[in-house]
Amino acid sequence: MATFRYTAKDINSKKFHGKVEANSREELVTLLRSDNLYLLKCKEYNEEGNHYKIKLKELAELCRQVGTMISSGISLIMAMNIMTKRETNPKLEKIYKDVYIKLQQGFTLSNALVAQGRAFPNLMINMIHSSESTGMMDKTLLKLADQYDKDSKINAKVKSAMFYPIILIVVTVGVVMLVFTMILPNFLTLFEGMDMPFITQVMFAISDAIINYGHWILIVILILIAGISYLLRVDKVRLQFDKFKLSIPKVGSLLKIIYTARFARSMSSLYSSGVSMINSLNLAKTTVNNAYIESQFDDVVHSVRDGTNLSTAISEVHGFDAKLPNAIYVGEESGKLDDMLQRIADDFDFESEMAIEKLVTLLQPVMIIILGVLICMVVVSVILPIYSMYGNVSGKG
């Protein structure tokens, strides 16, 4: 018997967290139903814990290879045995080996994945759980492979696109430190005793602070960064920050496309794999990665459970592109919601890639302007006293 940590909801969408012993996920669902609770997510509790979280690229490779082997007639147990023997990463090998052993013991694949702690995402576990009863595990795994492959490529594009802005930030910081610690101090003796303009006084004051109190300034900056990071982990602060991001000019509209793409892709994969509408919504909302949007889904789930169309319920969510509810409505009216969700996902995948490129493109001129303004301020602060000195000399002459 295993011990499960679970998150569940009652009929009023109130969340409950707990720990209970059960032989399988199905038994856990039955136990919770007897208390009028509905399982949202669960994982097997292990005192040792598995703290390795499998990367998107690794998930895509696992799903693709196992899915291909199953569709070729190889049994699931044999497929996992092959994956274990081929894996060169010790951490992954340990996880795959444990999954293989649990399959031999009679565990279903979804329960074997749950037993690995946080290694596998809930979306993957629930999709596989649904496919176990429909006999479409190979297709589900290949669909998951495509999804994680797309997610991995998008993340790689973001990292690649952010390389230039990061270089600009490093150059900006480097230039500022060079100017304030090595160049400006050389002019201090030249202007000593002069009535300097305000901007020059400010620049010299900053230079003096960096030279004499640089280590304290660095400590304060690190404390501020740590403090902000801590505050963003507080639910209320994170919710307000994520809400604020949606209201930023230009950036907010681009983020909406990215969030819509994530939700549509996850919802498409879950619903077309046989996961119920309510469970699909509860799982898909967690993939958006925006606390404000996620907080609105309690009302969405409640409305859908009461018989409201998904398109109507989704239209009340602030943070998604307006095209989403309209496309879902067409799918509901045509009776092909799963096909329409797939088309929406493909469409928004392309739009999200364009949105990411635009978002990064916006950062580049901003950084160049900031660097230019800093250099301009330093140049002006030096030129004004020199010009004043030249004027005094000319007047005496």
mmCIF file of C-alpha atoms in Angstrom:
data_model
loop_
_atom_site.group_PDB
_atom_site.id
_atom_site.type_symbol
_atom_site.label_atom_id
_atom_site.label_comp_id
_atom_site.label_asym_id
_atom_site.label_seq_id
_atom_site.Cartn_x
_atom_site.Cartn_y
_atom_site.Cartn_z
ATOM 1 C CA MET A 1 0.000 0.000 0.000
ATOM 2 C CA ALA A 2 1.308 3.450 -0.964
ATOM 3 C CA THR A 3 0.876 6.824 0.687
ATOM 4 C CA PHE A 4 -0.476 9.579 -1.564
ATOM 5 C CA ARG A 5 -0.356 13.343 -1.175
ATOM 6 C CA TYR A 6 -3.456 14.761 -2.869
ATOM 7 C CA THR A 7 -5.257 17.966 -3.784
ATOM 8 C CA ALA A 8 -9.028 17.697 -4.146
ATOM 9 C CA LYS A 9 -12.119 19.906 -4.400
ATOM 10 C CA ASP A 10 -15.649 19.615 -3.121
ATOM 11 C CA ILE A 11 -18.803 20.529 -5.072
ATOM 12 C CA ASN A 12 -18.330 24.193 -4.076
ATOM 13 C CA SER A 13 -14.773 24.251 -5.537
ATOM 14 C CA LYS A 14 -13.180 24.507 -2.079
ATOM 15 C CA LYS A 15 -9.696 22.983 -2.134
ATOM 16 C CA PHE A 16 -8.541 20.272 0.272
ATOM 17 C CA HIS A 17 -4.995 18.954 0.735
ATOM 18 C CA GLY A 18 -4.044 15.792 2.552
ATOM 19 C CA LYS A 19 -2.198 12.510 2.768
ATOM 20 C CA VAL A 20 -3.851 9.075 2.656
ATOM 21 C CA GLU A 21 -2.882 5.444 2.145
ATOM 22 C CA ALA A 22 -4.264 3.598 -0.899
ATOM 23 C CA ASN A 23 -3.283 0.695 -3.156
ATOM 24 C CA SER A 24 -3.664 2.754 -6.337
ATOM 25 C CA ARG A 25 -4.817 6.066 -7.764
ATOM 26 C CA GLU A 26 -8.223 4.530 -8.564
ATOM 27 C CA GLU A 27 -8.680 3.520 -4.924
ATOM 28 C CA LEU A 28 -7.708 7.043 -3.847
ATOM 29 C CA VAL A 29 -10.380 8.490 -6.167
ATOM 30 C CA THR A 30 -12.963 6.115 -4.647
ATOM 31 C CA LEU A 31 -11.954 7.061 -1.094
ATOM 32 C CA LEU A 32 -12.245 10.757 -1.854
ATOM 33 C CA ARG A 33 -15.591 10.325 -3.626
ATOM 34 C CA SER A 34 -16.954 8.715 -0.466
ATOM 35 C CA ASP A 35 -16.203 12.036 1.256
ATOM 36 C CA ASN A 36 -17.779 14.002 -1.650
ATOM 37 C CA LEU A 37 -14.367 15.154 -2.855
ATOM 38 C CA TYR A 38 -13.008 15.201 -6.425
ATOM 39 C CA LEU A 39 -9.325 14.493 -7.029
ATOM 40 C CA LEU A 40 -7.356 17.221 -8.823
ATOM 41 C CA LYS A 41 -3.843 15.880 -8.510
ATOM 42 C CA CYS A 42 -1.881 13.424 -6.433
ATOM 43 C CA LYS A 43 1.562 11.901 -6.095
ATOM 44 C CA GLU A 44 2.956 9.016 -4.119
ATOM 45 C CA TYR A 45 4.612 10.218 -0.942
ATOM 46 C CA ASN A 46 8.159 8.999 -0.522
ATOM 47 C CA GLU A 47 10.178 9.907 2.547
ATOM 48 C CA GLU A 48 13.365 9.894 0.476
ATOM 49 C CA GLY A 49 11.687 11.871 -2.271
ATOM 50 C CA ASN A 50 12.675 12.178 -5.896
ATOM 51 C CA HIS A 51 13.776 15.746 -6.404
ATOM 52 C CA TYR A 52 14.843 15.424 -10.050
ATOM 53 C CA LYS A 53 12.388 17.047 -12.447
ATOM 54 C CA ILE A 54 12.700 15.661 -15.962
ATOM 55 C CA LYS A 55 13.379 18.309 -18.600
ATOM 56 C CA LEU A 56 10.998 18.931 -21.508
ATOM 57 C CA LYS A 57 13.449 17.549 -24.068
ATOM 58 C CA GLU A 58 13.882 14.373 -21.997
ATOM 59 C CA LEU A 59 10.102 13.990 -21.629
ATOM 60 C CA ALA A 60 9.654 14.370 -25.386
ATOM 61 C CA GLU A 61 12.317 11.725 -26.065
ATOM 62 C CA LEU A 62 10.822 9.291 -23.531
ATOM 63 C CA CYS A 63 7.264 9.655 -24.837
ATOM 64 C CA ARG A 64 8.327 9.387 -28.479
ATOM 65 C CA GLN A 65 10.448 6.277 -28.035
ATOM 66 C CA VAL A 66 8.023 4.417 -25.751
ATOM 67 C CA GLY A 67 5.054 5.407 -27.939
ATOM 68 C CA THR A 68 6.844 4.221 -31.084
ATOM 69 C CA MET A 69 7.830 0.909 -29.479
ATOM 70 C CA ILE A 70 4.276 0.236 -28.221
ATOM 71 C CA SER A 71 2.772 1.020 -31.640
ATOM 72 C CA SER A 72 5.299 -1.442 -33.135
ATOM 73 C CA GLY A 73 3.991 -4.253 -30.915
ATOM 74 C CA ILE A 74 6.587 -4.141 -28.126
ATOM 75 C CA SER A 75 5.055 -4.476 -24.646
ATOM 76 C CA LEU A 76 5.128 -1.524 -22.251
ATOM 77 C CA ILE A 77 7.333 -3.401 -19.748
ATOM 78 C CA MET A 78 9.838 -4.324 -22.453
ATOM 79 C CA ALA A 79 9.824 -0.743 -23.762
ATOM 80 C CA MET A 80 10.684 0.634 -20.311
ATOM 81 C CA ASN A 81 13.381 -2.013 -19.902
ATOM 82 C CA ILE A 82 14.943 -0.876 -23.183
ATOM 83 C CA MET A 83 14.748 2.793 -22.106
ATOM 84 C CA THR A 84 16.446 1.928 -18.801
ATOM 85 C CA LYS A 85 19.332 0.098 -20.497
ATOM 86 C CA ARG A 86 19.867 2.850 -23.079
ATOM 87 C CA GLU A 87 19.817 5.785 -20.643
ATOM 88 C CA THR A 88 23.218 7.313 -19.841
ATOM 89 C CA ASN A 89 22.012 9.929 -17.330
ATOM 90 C CA PRO A 90 22.259 8.242 -13.862
ATOM 91 C CA LYS A 91 19.301 10.199 -12.448
ATOM 92 C CA LEU A 92 17.054 9.348 -15.381
ATOM 93 C CA GLU A 93 18.233 5.737 -15.355
ATOM 94 C CA LYS A 94 17.230 5.440 -11.696
ATOM 95 C CA ILE A 95 13.751 6.843 -12.414
ATOM 96 C CA TYR A 96 13.196 4.629 -15.481
ATOM 97 C CA LYS A 97 14.392 1.561 -13.575
ATOM 98 C CA ASP A 98 11.948 2.243 -10.752
ATOM 99 C CA VAL A 99 9.099 2.683 -13.265
ATOM 100 C CA TYR A 100 10.118 -0.614 -14.895
ATOM 101 C CA ILE A 101 10.140 -2.433 -11.526
ATOM 102 C CA LYS A 102 6.726 -1.050 -10.592
ATOM 103 C CA LEU A 103 5.291 -2.143 -13.953
ATOM 104 C CA GLN A 104 6.563 -5.653 -13.229
ATOM 105 C CA GLN A 105 4.843 -5.492 -9.826
ATOM 106 C CA GLY A 106 1.507 -4.822 -11.517
ATOM 107 C CA PHE A 107 1.324 -1.031 -11.291
ATOM 108 C CA THR A 108 -0.285 0.847 -14.166
ATOM 109 C CA LEU A 109 2.045 3.248 -15.972
ATOM 110 C CA SER A 110 0.268 6.326 -14.553
ATOM 111 C CA ASN A 111 0.637 5.033 -10.968
ATOM 112 C CA ALA A 112 4.275 4.127 -11.621
ATOM 113 C CA LEU A 113 4.892 7.712 -12.776
ATOM 114 C CA VAL A 114 3.054 9.157 -9.762
ATOM 115 C CA ALA A 115 5.405 7.147 -7.514
ATOM 116 C CA GLN A 116 8.372 9.130 -8.902
ATOM 117 C CA GLY A 117 7.398 12.281 -7.005
ATOM 118 C CA ARG A 118 7.859 15.492 -8.977
ATOM 119 C CA ALA A 119 9.795 13.864 -11.830
ATOM 120 C CA PHE A 120 6.802 13.725 -14.198
ATOM 121 C CA PRO A 121 4.247 16.534 -14.784
ATOM 122 C CA ASN A 122 0.598 16.051 -13.776
ATOM 123 C CA LEU A 123 -0.581 16.709 -17.323
ATOM 124 C CA MET A 124 1.394 13.731 -18.615
ATOM 125 C CA ILE A 125 0.234 11.463 -15.773
ATOM 126 C CA ASN A 126 -3.443 12.292 -16.297
ATOM 127 C CA MET A 127 -3.304 11.878 -20.066
ATOM 128 C CA ILE A 128 -1.650 8.469 -19.681
ATOM 129 C CA HIS A 129 -4.193 7.515 -16.998
ATOM 130 C CA SER A 130 -7.049 8.250 -19.432
ATOM 131 C CA SER A 131 -5.353 6.370 -22.272
ATOM 132 C CA GLU A 132 -5.005 3.243 -20.112
ATOM 133 C CA SER A 133 -8.763 2.754 -20.189
ATOM 134 C CA THR A 134 -9.179 3.613 -23.896
ATOM 135 C CA GLY A 135 -6.294 1.510 -25.253
ATOM 136 C CA MET A 136 -4.762 4.500 -27.041
ATOM 137 C CA MET A 137 -1.554 4.780 -25.029
ATOM 138 C CA ASP A 138 0.743 4.777 -28.060
ATOM 139 C CA LYS A 139 -1.146 7.677 -29.687
ATOM 140 C CA THR A 140 -1.290 9.573 -26.396
ATOM 141 C CA LEU A 141 2.448 9.176 -25.827
ATOM 142 C CA LEU A 142 3.238 10.372 -29.346
ATOM 143 C CA LYS A 143 0.914 13.345 -28.839
ATOM 144 C CA LEU A 144 2.714 14.154 -25.589
ATOM 145 C CA ALA A 145 6.036 13.863 -27.411
ATOM 146 C CA ASP A 146 4.911 16.471 -29.953
ATOM 147 C CA GLN A 147 3.677 18.794 -27.206
ATOM 148 C CA TYR A 148 6.834 18.606 -25.101
ATOM 149 C CA ASP A 149 8.961 18.929 -28.218
ATOM 150 C CA LYS A 150 7.125 22.163 -29.120
ATOM 151 C CA ASP A 151 7.459 23.461 -25.556
ATOM 152 C CA SER A 152 11.169 22.666 -25.583
ATOM 153 C CA LYS A 153 11.727 24.428 -28.928
ATOM 154 C CA ILE A 154 9.813 27.518 -27.769
ATOM 155 C CA ASN A 155 11.891 27.682 -24.566
ATOM 156 C CA ALA A 156 15.069 27.297 -26.631
ATOM 157 C CA LYS A 157 13.952 30.145 -28.921
ATOM 158 C CA VAL A 158 13.275 32.371 -25.917
ATOM 159 C CA LYS A 159 16.748 31.660 -24.489
ATOM 160 C CA SER A 160 18.357 32.254 -27.867
ATOM 161 C CA ALA A 161 16.420 35.474 -28.466
ATOM 162 C CA MET A 162 17.266 36.744 -24.961
ATOM 163 C CA PHE A 163 21.002 36.316 -25.577
ATOM 164 C CA TYR A 164 21.405 39.739 -27.258
ATOM 165 C CA PRO A 165 19.480 41.716 -24.588
ATOM 166 C CA ILE A 166 21.507 39.981 -21.868
ATOM 167 C CA ILE A 167 24.746 40.961 -23.649
ATOM 168 C CA LEU A 168 23.471 44.551 -23.804
ATOM 169 C CA ILE A 169 22.714 44.522 -20.064
ATOM 170 C CA VAL A 170 26.203 43.194 -19.270
ATOM 171 C CA VAL A 171 27.811 45.809 -21.556
ATOM 172 C CA THR A 172 25.694 48.580 -19.995
ATOM 173 C CA VAL A 173 26.697 47.593 -16.460
ATOM 174 C CA GLY A 174 30.339 47.254 -17.544
ATOM 175 C CA VAL A 175 30.407 50.678 -19.226
ATOM 176 C CA VAL A 176 28.723 52.346 -16.240
ATOM 177 C CA MET A 177 31.222 50.819 -13.788
ATOM 178 C CA LEU A 178 34.155 51.824 -16.025
ATOM 179 C CA VAL A 179 32.941 55.417 -16.390
ATOM 180 C CA PHE A 180 32.127 55.969 -12.707
ATOM 181 C CA THR A 181 35.190 54.246 -11.234
ATOM 182 C CA MET A 182 37.979 55.090 -13.708
ATOM 183 C CA ILE A 183 37.027 57.979 -16.001
ATOM 184 C CA LEU A 184 35.020 60.429 -13.893
ATOM 185 C CA PRO A 185 37.460 60.452 -10.919
ATOM 186 C CA ASN A 186 40.157 61.839 -13.260
ATOM 187 C CA PHE A 187 38.071 64.972 -13.819
ATOM 188 C CA LEU A 188 37.413 65.556 -10.114
ATOM 189 C CA THR A 189 40.767 67.249 -9.490
ATOM 190 C CA LEU A 190 40.357 69.300 -12.670
ATOM 191 C CA PHE A 191 37.021 70.734 -11.509
ATOM 192 C CA GLU A 192 38.022 71.085 -7.843
ATOM 193 C CA GLY A 193 36.999 74.469 -6.389
ATOM 194 C CA MET A 194 34.669 75.194 -9.318
ATOM 195 C CA ASP A 195 30.952 75.926 -9.063
ATOM 196 C CA MET A 196 29.836 72.765 -10.901
ATOM 197 C CA PRO A 197 26.415 72.297 -12.540
ATOM 198 C CA PHE A 198 23.899 70.123 -10.669
ATOM 199 C CA ILE A 199 24.159 67.192 -13.113
ATOM 200 C CA THR A 200 27.950 67.159 -12.679
ATOM 201 C CA GLN A 201 27.605 67.141 -8.894
ATOM 202 C CA VAL A 202 25.189 64.194 -9.137
ATOM 203 C CA MET A 203 27.546 62.222 -11.400
ATOM 204 C CA PHE A 204 30.524 62.805 -9.101
ATOM 205 C CA ALA A 205 28.434 61.863 -6.054
ATOM 206 C CA ILE A 206 27.456 58.570 -7.738
ATOM 207 C CA SER A 207 31.093 57.943 -8.683
ATOM 208 C CA ASP A 208 32.234 58.595 -5.112
ATOM 209 C CA ALA A 209 29.531 56.281 -3.710
ATOM 210 C CA ILE A 210 30.463 53.430 -6.045
ATOM 211 C CA ILE A 211 34.190 53.738 -5.279
ATOM 212 C CA ASN A 212 33.871 54.057 -1.488
ATOM 213 C CA TYR A 213 30.687 52.099 -0.770
ATOM 214 C CA GLY A 214 30.511 49.717 -3.741
ATOM 215 C CA HIS A 215 30.457 46.577 -1.594
ATOM 216 C CA TRP A 216 27.562 47.907 0.499
ATOM 217 C CA ILE A 217 25.663 48.896 -2.633
ATOM 218 C CA LEU A 218 26.160 45.363 -3.985
ATOM 219 C CA ILE A 219 24.892 43.868 -0.717
ATOM 220 C CA VAL A 220 21.791 46.103 -0.795
ATOM 221 C CA ILE A 221 21.090 45.121 -4.425
ATOM 222 C CA LEU A 222 21.404 41.416 -3.585
ATOM 223 C CA ILE A 223 19.078 41.866 -0.571
ATOM 224 C CA LEU A 224 16.542 43.654 -2.797
ATOM 225 C CA ILE A 225 16.701 40.867 -5.390
ATOM 226 C CA ALA A 226 16.249 38.225 -2.686
ATOM 227 C CA GLY A 227 13.382 40.220 -1.151
ATOM 228 C CA ILE A 228 11.587 40.593 -4.492
ATOM 229 C CA SER A 229 12.063 36.880 -5.222
ATOM 230 C CA TYR A 230 10.576 36.023 -1.831
ATOM 231 C CA LEU A 231 7.621 38.387 -2.292
ATOM 232 C CA LEU A 232 6.837 36.879 -5.711
ATOM 233 C CA ARG A 233 6.438 33.515 -3.973
ATOM 234 C CA VAL A 234 3.662 34.976 -1.800
ATOM 235 C CA ASP A 235 0.358 34.077 -3.461
ATOM 236 C CA LYS A 236 -1.297 37.501 -3.166
ATOM 237 C CA VAL A 237 1.778 39.371 -4.402
ATOM 238 C CA ARG A 238 2.319 36.936 -7.304
ATOM 239 C CA LEU A 239 -1.348 37.260 -8.295
ATOM 240 C CA GLN A 240 -1.180 41.076 -8.395
ATOM 241 C CA PHE A 241 2.148 41.038 -10.252
ATOM 242 C CA ASP A 242 0.820 38.615 -12.883
ATOM 243 C CA LYS A 243 -2.273 40.804 -13.256
ATOM 244 C CA PHE A 244 -0.072 43.888 -13.682
ATOM 245 C CA LYS A 245 1.937 42.199 -16.468
ATOM 246 C CA LEU A 246 -1.243 41.911 -18.564
ATOM 247 C CA SER A 247 -1.821 45.681 -18.366
ATOM 248 C CA ILE A 248 1.644 46.717 -19.620
ATOM 249 C CA PRO A 249 1.315 48.427 -23.036
ATOM 250 C CA LYS A 250 2.427 46.204 -25.931
ATOM 251 C CA VAL A 251 3.876 43.596 -23.571
ATOM 252 C CA GLY A 252 0.461 42.694 -22.115
ATOM 253 C CA SER A 253 -1.095 41.875 -25.494
ATOM 254 C CA LEU A 254 1.896 39.737 -26.466
ATOM 255 C CA LEU A 255 1.756 37.854 -23.155
ATOM 256 C CA LYS A 256 -1.960 37.151 -23.693
ATOM 257 C CA ILE A 257 -1.130 35.331 -26.940
ATOM 258 C CA ILE A 258 1.562 33.265 -25.198
ATOM 259 C CA TYR A 259 -0.760 32.346 -22.309
ATOM 260 C CA THR A 260 -3.582 31.476 -24.719
ATOM 261 C CA ALA A 261 -1.267 29.213 -26.724
ATOM 262 C CA ARG A 262 -0.186 27.325 -23.585
ATOM 263 C CA PHE A 263 -3.764 26.803 -22.429
ATOM 264 C CA ALA A 264 -5.101 25.806 -25.862
ATOM 265 C CA ARG A 265 -2.304 23.290 -26.444
ATOM 266 C CA SER A 266 -2.726 21.644 -23.034
ATOM 267 C CA MET A 267 -6.540 21.652 -23.241
ATOM 268 C CA SER A 268 -6.404 20.111 -26.717
ATOM 269 C CA SER A 269 -4.074 17.320 -25.614
ATOM 270 C CA LEU A 270 -6.060 16.519 -22.468
ATOM 271 C CA TYR A 271 -9.576 16.635 -23.899
ATOM 272 C CA SER A 272 -8.739 14.688 -27.062
ATOM 273 C CA SER A 273 -7.056 12.022 -24.895
ATOM 274 C CA GLY A 274 -10.301 11.305 -23.053
ATOM 275 C CA VAL A 275 -9.729 13.376 -19.895
ATOM 276 C CA SER A 276 -13.032 14.832 -18.657
ATOM 277 C CA MET A 277 -13.768 18.504 -19.322
ATOM 278 C CA ILE A 278 -13.557 19.456 -15.630
ATOM 279 C CA ASN A 279 -10.243 17.647 -15.069
ATOM 280 C CA SER A 280 -8.889 19.049 -18.348
ATOM 281 C CA LEU A 281 -9.660 22.598 -17.199
ATOM 282 C CA ASN A 282 -8.118 22.026 -13.769
ATOM 283 C CA LEU A 283 -4.924 20.656 -15.321
ATOM 284 C CA ALA A 284 -4.659 23.026 -18.294
ATOM 285 C CA LYS A 285 -4.888 26.110 -16.073
ATOM 286 C CA THR A 286 -1.669 25.098 -14.282
ATOM 287 C CA THR A 287 0.293 25.157 -17.562
ATOM 288 C CA VAL A 288 -0.506 28.844 -18.250
ATOM 289 C CA ASN A 289 2.048 30.001 -15.632
ATOM 290 C CA ASN A 290 0.054 33.074 -14.623
ATOM 291 C CA ALA A 291 -1.444 33.115 -11.116
ATOM 292 C CA TYR A 292 -4.053 35.771 -12.001
ATOM 293 C CA ILE A 293 -5.456 33.784 -14.923
ATOM 294 C CA GLU A 294 -5.327 30.558 -12.920
ATOM 295 C CA SER A 295 -7.281 32.171 -10.062
ATOM 296 C CA GLN A 296 -10.234 32.804 -12.398
ATOM 297 C CA PHE A 297 -10.677 29.136 -13.279
ATOM 298 C CA ASP A 298 -12.642 28.262 -10.146
ATOM 299 C CA ASP A 299 -15.533 30.252 -11.648
ATOM 300 C CA VAL A 300 -14.971 28.633 -15.061
ATOM 301 C CA VAL A 301 -15.096 25.113 -13.614
ATOM 302 C CA HIS A 302 -18.161 25.965 -11.522
ATOM 303 C CA SER A 303 -19.973 27.387 -14.584
ATOM 304 C CA VAL A 304 -19.124 24.393 -16.793
ATOM 305 C CA ARG A 305 -20.210 21.988 -14.036
ATOM 306 C CA ASP A 306 -23.542 23.855 -13.882
ATOM 307 C CA GLY A 307 -24.092 23.362 -17.624
ATOM 308 C CA THR A 308 -22.638 26.556 -19.109
ATOM 309 C CA ASN A 309 -20.890 26.175 -22.474
ATOM 310 C CA LEU A 310 -17.092 26.202 -22.313
ATOM 311 C CA SER A 311 -16.940 29.118 -24.781
ATOM 312 C CA THR A 312 -19.178 31.253 -22.555
ATOM 313 C CA ALA A 313 -17.264 30.356 -19.391
ATOM 314 C CA ILE A 314 -13.849 31.001 -20.986
ATOM 315 C CA SER A 315 -14.983 34.383 -22.340
ATOM 316 C CA GLU A 316 -15.168 35.621 -18.726
ATOM 317 C CA VAL A 317 -11.450 34.953 -18.166
ATOM 318 C CA HIS A 318 -9.356 38.108 -18.340
ATOM 319 C CA GLY A 319 -5.944 37.366 -19.835
ATOM 320 C CA PHE A 320 -6.770 35.225 -22.884
ATOM 321 C CA ASP A 321 -6.919 36.334 -26.509
ATOM 322 C CA ALA A 322 -10.476 37.152 -27.675
ATOM 323 C CA LYS A 323 -10.138 34.621 -30.481
ATOM 324 C CA LEU A 324 -10.132 31.676 -28.034
ATOM 325 C CA PRO A 325 -13.806 31.681 -26.885
ATOM 326 C CA ASN A 326 -15.013 32.360 -30.445
ATOM 327 C CA ALA A 327 -13.083 29.379 -31.823
ATOM 328 C CA ILE A 328 -14.316 27.132 -28.982
ATOM 329 C CA TYR A 329 -17.896 28.228 -29.739
ATOM 330 C CA VAL A 330 -17.506 27.099 -33.363
ATOM 331 C CA GLY A 331 -16.205 23.729 -32.153
ATOM 332 C CA GLU A 332 -19.148 23.311 -29.771
ATOM 333 C CA GLU A 333 -21.688 24.184 -32.438
ATOM 334 C CA SER A 334 -20.138 21.838 -35.013
ATOM 335 C CA GLY A 335 -19.759 18.987 -32.502
ATOM 336 C CA LYS A 336 -16.013 18.820 -33.165
ATOM 337 C CA LEU A 337 -14.620 20.517 -30.096
ATOM 338 C CA ASP A 338 -11.552 18.259 -29.915
ATOM 339 C CA ASP A 339 -10.621 19.027 -33.561
ATOM 340 C CA MET A 340 -11.223 22.739 -33.066
ATOM 341 C CA LEU A 341 -9.079 22.774 -29.908
ATOM 342 C CA GLN A 342 -6.262 21.173 -31.903
ATOM 343 C CA ARG A 343 -6.587 23.817 -34.643
ATOM 344 C CA ILE A 344 -6.660 26.587 -32.038
ATOM 345 C CA ALA A 345 -3.528 25.137 -30.437
ATOM 346 C CA ASP A 346 -1.671 25.004 -33.780
ATOM 347 C CA ASP A 347 -2.754 28.545 -34.639
ATOM 348 C CA PHE A 348 -1.742 30.010 -31.302
ATOM 349 C CA ASP A 349 1.531 28.059 -31.315
ATOM 350 C CA PHE A 350 2.557 30.027 -34.402
ATOM 351 C CA GLU A 351 1.246 33.297 -32.981
ATOM 352 C CA SER A 352 3.041 32.706 -29.681
ATOM 353 C CA GLU A 353 6.365 32.221 -31.485
ATOM 354 C CA MET A 354 5.811 35.532 -33.281
ATOM 355 C CA ALA A 355 4.775 37.151 -29.977
ATOM 356 C CA ILE A 356 7.943 35.955 -28.256
ATOM 357 C CA GLU A 357 10.091 37.368 -31.062
ATOM 358 C CA LYS A 358 8.249 40.708 -30.849
ATOM 359 C CA LEU A 359 8.601 40.754 -27.066
ATOM 360 C CA VAL A 360 12.356 40.248 -27.268
ATOM 361 C CA THR A 361 12.631 42.736 -30.146
ATOM 362 C CA LEU A 362 11.041 45.369 -27.907
ATOM 363 C CA LEU A 363 13.735 44.840 -25.261
ATOM 364 C CA GLN A 364 16.666 45.496 -27.601
ATOM 365 C CA PRO A 365 15.974 49.184 -28.438
ATOM 366 C CA VAL A 366 14.991 49.839 -24.808
ATOM 367 C CA MET A 367 18.399 48.636 -23.605
ATOM 368 C CA ILE A 368 20.193 50.646 -26.309
ATOM 369 C CA ILE A 369 18.264 53.788 -25.315
ATOM 370 C CA ILE A 370 19.086 53.279 -21.611
ATOM 371 C CA LEU A 371 22.790 52.844 -22.434
ATOM 372 C CA GLY A 372 22.722 55.904 -24.685
ATOM 373 C CA VAL A 373 21.011 58.072 -22.039
ATOM 374 C CA LEU A 374 23.561 57.051 -19.377
ATOM 375 C CA ILE A 375 26.516 57.840 -21.648
ATOM 376 C CA CYS A 376 24.902 61.139 -22.701
ATOM 377 C CA MET A 377 24.389 62.198 -19.063
ATOM 378 C CA VAL A 378 28.036 61.462 -18.243
ATOM 379 C CA VAL A 379 29.289 63.347 -21.313
ATOM 380 C CA VAL A 380 27.092 66.363 -20.540
ATOM 381 C CA SER A 381 28.212 66.382 -16.888
ATOM 382 C CA VAL A 382 31.850 66.615 -18.042
ATOM 383 C CA ILE A 383 31.400 68.998 -20.965
ATOM 384 C CA LEU A 384 29.411 71.652 -19.050
ATOM 385 C CA PRO A 385 32.221 72.452 -16.539
ATOM 386 C CA ILE A 386 34.830 72.379 -19.295
ATOM 387 C CA TYR A 387 32.732 74.777 -21.360
ATOM 388 C CA SER A 388 32.333 76.979 -18.283
ATOM 389 C CA MET A 389 36.123 76.975 -17.743
ATOM 390 C CA TYR A 390 36.701 77.872 -21.381
ATOM 391 C CA GLY A 391 34.211 80.750 -21.065
ATOM 392 C CA ASN A 392 35.975 82.086 -17.984
ATOM 393 C CA VAL A 393 39.375 81.946 -19.687
ATOM 394 C CA SER A 394 38.024 83.710 -22.799
ATOM 395 C CA GLY A 395 36.397 86.413 -20.638
ATOM 396 C CA LYS A 396 39.656 87.139 -18.826
ATOM 397 C CA GLY A 397 41.484 87.282 -22.121
#
